[in-house]
């Protein structure tokens, strides 16, 4: 096994390691387009035959979307559509909100309560009564693995597939999960919390100027566009490797870890 930062991979490294197919889950930092487009150019130059790309929520992907990384993913997918990239087959996976991110505050609350017996405010970005079909990242990886092992990927070349979890969940459901796992009545809950987005700037990775763009990503989450009915999983993915991990299973895993 060889390990290397994907943003530093070049055609020589790909040839040396005889890479013929690839899977990439790129970062969504402001340098995404520059880094990701360079990666695909290297794949093409090295003669790699197929790549599975993890994109972003389908509601973000477009040339005028307020979410900056949604525009970046749109630009990347259109780059791959160009005739110059004809030698590189590709598939884009457009996953719904990830359980790993949108249940993390619930997992942290439960762990803290179990450790201290004290209650903090339970904060969640999810709206109280608006459903979202969040997906476990493991299910996204499972889809990628199935695609990479197909003998013939031609039917999936240039495809953009929507991936959602197997069931809807809203803020009240998350509250009930927390109370069930912690065996206590939660005293204070804040829905539609965006304080964690402000914290991204203090990490030094995201400049303050993109925070409003990231917050704009909450709009489809809060108006039911990301529910099972609003963002159904593509039929070909249902047939290939339907997402199956529920929010409760994802939360159980997060608590074990």
mmCIF file of C-alpha atoms in Angstrom:
data_model
loop_
_atom_site.group_PDB
_atom_site.id
_atom_site.type_symbol
_atom_site.label_atom_id
_atom_site.label_comp_id
_atom_site.label_asym_id
_atom_site.label_seq_id
_atom_site.Cartn_x
_atom_site.Cartn_y
_atom_site.Cartn_z
ATOM 1 C CA UNK A 1 0.000 0.000 0.000
ATOM 2 C CA UNK A 2 1.254 3.474 -0.887
ATOM 3 C CA UNK A 3 0.141 6.615 0.938
ATOM 4 C CA UNK A 4 0.331 10.120 -0.487
ATOM 5 C CA UNK A 5 -1.546 13.405 -0.125
ATOM 6 C CA UNK A 6 -3.833 13.447 -3.172
ATOM 7 C CA UNK A 7 -3.160 17.141 -3.782
ATOM 8 C CA UNK A 8 0.488 16.216 -4.403
ATOM 9 C CA UNK A 9 -0.137 13.276 -6.732
ATOM 10 C CA UNK A 10 1.219 13.697 -10.242
ATOM 11 C CA UNK A 11 1.251 11.588 -13.403
ATOM 12 C CA UNK A 12 4.669 10.098 -12.602
ATOM 13 C CA UNK A 13 3.476 8.789 -9.236
ATOM 14 C CA UNK A 14 0.358 7.312 -10.823
ATOM 15 C CA UNK A 15 2.406 5.517 -13.464
ATOM 16 C CA UNK A 16 4.924 4.232 -10.923
ATOM 17 C CA UNK A 17 2.101 2.752 -8.859
ATOM 18 C CA UNK A 18 0.268 1.433 -11.930
ATOM 19 C CA UNK A 19 -3.010 3.111 -11.009
ATOM 20 C CA UNK A 20 -5.821 2.286 -13.439
ATOM 21 C CA UNK A 21 -8.896 3.332 -11.419
ATOM 22 C CA UNK A 22 -9.339 5.900 -8.666
ATOM 23 C CA UNK A 23 -11.778 7.162 -6.033
ATOM 24 C CA UNK A 24 -11.549 10.697 -4.682
ATOM 25 C CA UNK A 25 -13.384 12.536 -1.917
ATOM 26 C CA UNK A 26 -11.916 16.039 -2.344
ATOM 27 C CA UNK A 27 -11.809 18.800 0.241
ATOM 28 C CA UNK A 28 -14.151 21.780 -0.135
ATOM 29 C CA UNK A 29 -11.683 24.495 0.791
ATOM 30 C CA UNK A 30 -11.338 27.563 -1.465
ATOM 31 C CA UNK A 31 -8.475 25.913 -3.390
ATOM 32 C CA UNK A 32 -10.653 22.934 -4.347
ATOM 33 C CA UNK A 33 -10.940 23.635 -8.070
ATOM 34 C CA UNK A 34 -7.213 24.167 -8.540
ATOM 35 C CA UNK A 35 -6.315 21.038 -6.567
ATOM 36 C CA UNK A 36 -8.996 18.774 -7.990
ATOM 37 C CA UNK A 37 -8.604 19.788 -11.629
ATOM 38 C CA UNK A 38 -4.847 19.194 -11.341
ATOM 39 C CA UNK A 39 -5.576 15.700 -10.016
ATOM 40 C CA UNK A 40 -7.773 14.821 -12.995
ATOM 41 C CA UNK A 41 -5.235 16.228 -15.427
ATOM 42 C CA UNK A 42 -2.651 13.937 -13.820
ATOM 43 C CA UNK A 43 -5.016 10.952 -14.105
ATOM 44 C CA UNK A 44 -5.510 11.674 -17.786
ATOM 45 C CA UNK A 45 -1.795 12.093 -18.463
ATOM 46 C CA UNK A 46 -1.009 8.854 -16.633
ATOM 47 C CA UNK A 47 -3.543 6.852 -18.622
ATOM 48 C CA UNK A 48 -5.865 6.135 -15.683
ATOM 49 C CA UNK A 49 -9.076 4.703 -17.124
ATOM 50 C CA UNK A 50 -11.787 5.543 -14.577
ATOM 51 C CA UNK A 51 -12.391 7.741 -11.545
ATOM 52 C CA UNK A 52 -15.268 7.945 -9.074
ATOM 53 C CA UNK A 53 -15.624 11.454 -7.681
ATOM 54 C CA UNK A 54 -17.498 12.391 -4.517
ATOM 55 C CA UNK A 55 -19.240 15.668 -5.287
ATOM 56 C CA UNK A 56 -21.590 17.542 -2.956
ATOM 57 C CA UNK A 57 -25.307 17.823 -2.291
ATOM 58 C CA UNK A 58 -27.164 17.971 -5.595
ATOM 59 C CA UNK A 59 -28.970 21.124 -4.414
ATOM 60 C CA UNK A 60 -25.628 22.950 -4.361
ATOM 61 C CA UNK A 61 -24.288 21.967 -7.779
ATOM 62 C CA UNK A 62 -24.745 24.771 -10.295
ATOM 63 C CA UNK A 63 -22.998 27.771 -11.855
ATOM 64 C CA UNK A 64 -24.903 30.379 -9.835
ATOM 65 C CA UNK A 65 -25.378 28.558 -6.535
ATOM 66 C CA UNK A 66 -24.510 30.705 -3.497
ATOM 67 C CA UNK A 67 -22.517 27.812 -1.984
ATOM 68 C CA UNK A 68 -19.037 28.360 -3.413
ATOM 69 C CA UNK A 69 -17.965 24.724 -3.388
ATOM 70 C CA UNK A 70 -21.176 23.801 -5.194
ATOM 71 C CA UNK A 71 -20.000 26.014 -8.043
ATOM 72 C CA UNK A 72 -16.576 24.355 -7.858
ATOM 73 C CA UNK A 73 -18.085 20.880 -8.196
ATOM 74 C CA UNK A 74 -20.215 22.071 -11.112
ATOM 75 C CA UNK A 75 -17.118 23.464 -12.814
ATOM 76 C CA UNK A 76 -15.173 20.241 -12.222
ATOM 77 C CA UNK A 77 -17.950 18.068 -13.641
ATOM 78 C CA UNK A 78 -18.159 20.279 -16.712
ATOM 79 C CA UNK A 79 -14.386 20.115 -17.084
ATOM 80 C CA UNK A 80 -14.578 16.317 -17.113
ATOM 81 C CA UNK A 81 -17.308 16.552 -19.756
ATOM 82 C CA UNK A 82 -14.926 18.201 -22.216
ATOM 83 C CA UNK A 83 -13.657 16.258 -25.235
ATOM 84 C CA UNK A 84 -10.082 16.668 -23.994
ATOM 85 C CA UNK A 85 -10.963 14.354 -21.096
ATOM 86 C CA UNK A 86 -12.581 11.703 -23.283
ATOM 87 C CA UNK A 87 -9.862 9.219 -22.325
ATOM 88 C CA UNK A 88 -10.854 9.346 -18.647
ATOM 89 C CA UNK A 89 -14.197 7.789 -17.742
ATOM 90 C CA UNK A 90 -15.805 9.164 -14.607
ATOM 91 C CA UNK A 91 -18.818 9.063 -12.317
ATOM 92 C CA UNK A 92 -19.887 11.754 -9.862
ATOM 93 C CA UNK A 93 -21.628 10.890 -6.590
ATOM 94 C CA UNK A 94 -23.731 13.704 -5.125
ATOM 95 C CA UNK A 95 -24.423 12.727 -1.502
ATOM 96 C CA UNK A 96 -26.957 14.268 0.819
ATOM 97 C CA UNK A 97 -25.879 15.687 4.186
ATOM 98 C CA UNK A 98 -23.493 13.352 6.000
ATOM 99 C CA UNK A 99 -24.443 11.712 9.300
ATOM 100 C CA UNK A 100 -20.813 12.086 10.402
ATOM 101 C CA UNK A 101 -21.225 15.864 10.406
ATOM 102 C CA UNK A 102 -24.876 16.421 11.199
ATOM 103 C CA UNK A 103 -25.082 13.923 14.062
ATOM 104 C CA UNK A 104 -21.706 14.849 15.548
ATOM 105 C CA UNK A 105 -23.165 17.394 17.974
ATOM 106 C CA UNK A 106 -25.619 14.758 19.221
ATOM 107 C CA UNK A 107 -22.814 12.239 19.742
ATOM 108 C CA UNK A 108 -20.679 14.823 21.537
ATOM 109 C CA UNK A 109 -23.585 15.801 23.791
ATOM 110 C CA UNK A 110 -24.224 12.182 24.787
ATOM 111 C CA UNK A 111 -20.539 11.510 25.465
ATOM 112 C CA UNK A 112 -20.199 14.664 27.567
ATOM 113 C CA UNK A 113 -23.315 13.857 29.595
ATOM 114 C CA UNK A 114 -22.167 10.291 30.217
ATOM 115 C CA UNK A 115 -18.788 11.602 31.359
ATOM 116 C CA UNK A 116 -19.894 14.490 33.578
ATOM 117 C CA UNK A 117 -23.584 14.074 34.312
ATOM 118 C CA UNK A 118 -24.049 17.718 33.357
ATOM 119 C CA UNK A 119 -26.178 19.024 30.511
ATOM 120 C CA UNK A 120 -24.999 21.522 27.932
ATOM 121 C CA UNK A 121 -27.282 23.012 25.285
ATOM 122 C CA UNK A 122 -27.998 20.426 22.586
ATOM 123 C CA UNK A 123 -27.344 22.164 19.279
ATOM 124 C CA UNK A 124 -28.226 20.818 15.860
ATOM 125 C CA UNK A 125 -28.110 22.385 12.422
ATOM 126 C CA UNK A 126 -31.246 20.425 11.481
ATOM 127 C CA UNK A 127 -34.657 22.115 11.698
ATOM 128 C CA UNK A 128 -37.079 20.897 14.352
ATOM 129 C CA UNK A 129 -39.729 19.458 12.042
ATOM 130 C CA UNK A 130 -38.151 19.411 8.556
ATOM 131 C CA UNK A 131 -36.941 16.048 7.278
ATOM 132 C CA UNK A 132 -33.531 15.310 5.793
ATOM 133 C CA UNK A 133 -32.373 11.963 4.389
ATOM 134 C CA UNK A 134 -28.807 12.228 5.690
ATOM 135 C CA UNK A 135 -26.405 9.552 4.521
ATOM 136 C CA UNK A 136 -23.654 7.620 6.275
ATOM 137 C CA UNK A 137 -20.280 8.173 4.527
ATOM 138 C CA UNK A 138 -19.788 4.395 4.636
ATOM 139 C CA UNK A 139 -22.678 4.003 2.222
ATOM 140 C CA UNK A 140 -21.060 6.487 -0.150
ATOM 141 C CA UNK A 141 -17.828 4.512 -0.014
ATOM 142 C CA UNK A 142 -19.768 1.306 -0.641
ATOM 143 C CA UNK A 143 -21.237 2.753 -3.828
ATOM 144 C CA UNK A 144 -17.780 3.833 -4.947
ATOM 145 C CA UNK A 145 -16.371 0.371 -4.297
ATOM 146 C CA UNK A 146 -19.120 -1.271 -6.326
ATOM 147 C CA UNK A 147 -18.486 1.066 -9.242
ATOM 148 C CA UNK A 148 -14.730 0.544 -9.143
ATOM 149 C CA UNK A 149 -15.066 -3.233 -9.296
ATOM 150 C CA UNK A 150 -17.418 -3.359 -12.282
ATOM 151 C CA UNK A 151 -15.989 -5.044 -15.364
ATOM 152 C CA UNK A 152 -17.589 -2.435 -17.602
ATOM 153 C CA UNK A 153 -18.074 1.088 -16.261
ATOM 154 C CA UNK A 154 -19.234 2.535 -19.581
ATOM 155 C CA UNK A 155 -22.940 2.647 -18.539
ATOM 156 C CA UNK A 156 -21.924 4.930 -15.666
ATOM 157 C CA UNK A 157 -19.505 7.152 -17.584
ATOM 158 C CA UNK A 158 -20.368 10.819 -17.136
ATOM 159 C CA UNK A 159 -23.219 9.978 -14.766
ATOM 160 C CA UNK A 160 -24.148 12.148 -11.818
ATOM 161 C CA UNK A 161 -25.874 10.110 -9.119
ATOM 162 C CA UNK A 162 -27.786 11.437 -6.115
ATOM 163 C CA UNK A 163 -27.228 9.513 -2.871
ATOM 164 C CA UNK A 164 -29.535 9.856 0.139
ATOM 165 C CA UNK A 165 -29.889 7.771 3.269
ATOM 166 C CA UNK A 166 -32.608 5.126 3.664
ATOM 167 C CA UNK A 167 -34.855 7.209 5.908
ATOM 168 C CA UNK A 168 -35.776 10.755 6.859
ATOM 169 C CA UNK A 169 -34.900 12.356 10.178
ATOM 170 C CA UNK A 170 -35.672 15.792 11.631
ATOM 171 C CA UNK A 171 -34.516 17.777 14.635
ATOM 172 C CA UNK A 172 -37.128 16.316 16.966
ATOM 173 C CA UNK A 173 -36.048 12.822 15.926
ATOM 174 C CA UNK A 174 -32.439 13.683 16.771
ATOM 175 C CA UNK A 175 -33.578 14.967 20.174
ATOM 176 C CA UNK A 176 -35.408 11.691 20.815
ATOM 177 C CA UNK A 177 -32.305 9.700 19.851
ATOM 178 C CA UNK A 178 -30.177 11.714 22.262
ATOM 179 C CA UNK A 179 -32.655 11.259 25.093
ATOM 180 C CA UNK A 180 -32.862 7.539 24.374
ATOM 181 C CA UNK A 181 -29.095 7.003 24.331
ATOM 182 C CA UNK A 182 -28.442 9.262 27.332
ATOM 183 C CA UNK A 183 -31.532 8.082 29.229
ATOM 184 C CA UNK A 184 -32.357 11.627 30.277
ATOM 185 C CA UNK A 185 -34.706 14.454 29.303
ATOM 186 C CA UNK A 186 -32.750 17.137 27.457
ATOM 187 C CA UNK A 187 -33.378 20.530 29.044
ATOM 188 C CA UNK A 188 -32.420 22.924 26.237
ATOM 189 C CA UNK A 189 -32.289 22.411 22.466
ATOM 190 C CA UNK A 190 -31.282 24.809 19.705
ATOM 191 C CA UNK A 191 -32.393 23.899 16.189
ATOM 192 C CA UNK A 192 -30.985 25.460 13.008
ATOM 193 C CA UNK A 193 -27.730 26.136 14.828
ATOM 194 C CA UNK A 194 -25.007 27.711 12.664
ATOM 195 C CA UNK A 195 -22.457 28.579 15.344
ATOM 196 C CA UNK A 196 -20.230 25.738 14.146
ATOM 197 C CA UNK A 197 -19.926 27.485 10.782
ATOM 198 C CA UNK A 198 -18.527 30.589 12.467
ATOM 199 C CA UNK A 199 -16.005 28.328 14.202
ATOM 200 C CA UNK A 200 -14.610 27.260 10.812
ATOM 201 C CA UNK A 201 -12.897 30.614 10.376
ATOM 202 C CA UNK A 202 -11.118 30.316 13.718
ATOM 203 C CA UNK A 203 -9.621 27.017 12.543
ATOM 204 C CA UNK A 204 -7.599 28.953 9.997
ATOM 205 C CA UNK A 205 -8.691 26.763 7.075
ATOM 206 C CA UNK A 206 -11.660 28.800 5.870
ATOM 207 C CA UNK A 207 -11.501 32.592 5.425
ATOM 208 C CA UNK A 208 -14.312 34.622 6.958
ATOM 209 C CA UNK A 209 -15.483 35.762 3.534
ATOM 210 C CA UNK A 210 -16.807 32.265 2.666
ATOM 211 C CA UNK A 211 -18.846 31.780 5.850
ATOM 212 C CA UNK A 212 -21.976 33.384 4.400
ATOM 213 C CA UNK A 213 -21.639 31.080 1.399
ATOM 214 C CA UNK A 214 -21.448 28.014 3.643
ATOM 215 C CA UNK A 215 -24.447 29.215 5.652
ATOM 216 C CA UNK A 216 -26.418 29.479 2.411
ATOM 217 C CA UNK A 217 -26.123 25.701 2.242
ATOM 218 C CA UNK A 218 -28.580 25.466 5.135
ATOM 219 C CA UNK A 219 -31.451 26.799 3.031
ATOM 220 C CA UNK A 220 -32.263 23.538 1.178
ATOM 221 C CA UNK A 221 -31.783 21.646 4.447
ATOM 222 C CA UNK A 222 -34.402 23.787 6.167
ATOM 223 C CA UNK A 223 -37.019 23.797 3.400
ATOM 224 C CA UNK A 224 -37.276 20.009 2.885
ATOM 225 C CA UNK A 225 -35.369 19.875 -0.400
ATOM 226 C CA UNK A 226 -33.061 17.260 1.127
ATOM 227 C CA UNK A 227 -35.717 14.797 2.277
ATOM 228 C CA UNK A 228 -36.259 11.418 0.634
ATOM 229 C CA UNK A 229 -38.909 12.950 -1.586
ATOM 230 C CA UNK A 230 -36.849 16.055 -2.318
ATOM 231 C CA UNK A 231 -33.561 14.274 -3.081
ATOM 232 C CA UNK A 232 -34.316 10.615 -3.858
ATOM 233 C CA UNK A 233 -31.410 8.267 -4.463
ATOM 234 C CA UNK A 234 -30.813 7.643 -8.169
ATOM 235 C CA UNK A 235 -32.465 4.447 -9.413
ATOM 236 C CA UNK A 236 -29.214 3.007 -10.766
ATOM 237 C CA UNK A 237 -27.647 3.346 -7.317
ATOM 238 C CA UNK A 238 -30.627 1.620 -5.706
ATOM 239 C CA UNK A 239 -30.010 -1.297 -8.064
ATOM 240 C CA UNK A 240 -26.232 -1.273 -7.599
ATOM 241 C CA UNK A 241 -25.700 -0.664 -3.876
ATOM 242 C CA UNK A 242 -28.603 1.011 -2.115
ATOM 243 C CA UNK A 243 -27.626 3.069 0.962
ATOM 244 C CA UNK A 244 -28.770 1.172 4.035
ATOM 245 C CA UNK A 245 -27.234 2.627 7.198
ATOM 246 C CA UNK A 246 -29.795 4.491 9.285
ATOM 247 C CA UNK A 247 -29.136 7.537 11.492
ATOM 248 C CA UNK A 248 -29.409 5.400 14.626
ATOM 249 C CA UNK A 249 -26.774 2.992 13.284
ATOM 250 C CA UNK A 250 -24.514 5.902 12.413
ATOM 251 C CA UNK A 251 -24.936 7.410 15.881
ATOM 252 C CA UNK A 252 -24.207 4.061 17.535
ATOM 253 C CA UNK A 253 -20.956 3.836 15.581
ATOM 254 C CA UNK A 254 -19.985 7.393 16.515
ATOM 255 C CA UNK A 255 -20.572 6.648 20.196
ATOM 256 C CA UNK A 256 -18.443 3.500 20.053
ATOM 257 C CA UNK A 257 -15.605 5.487 18.530
#
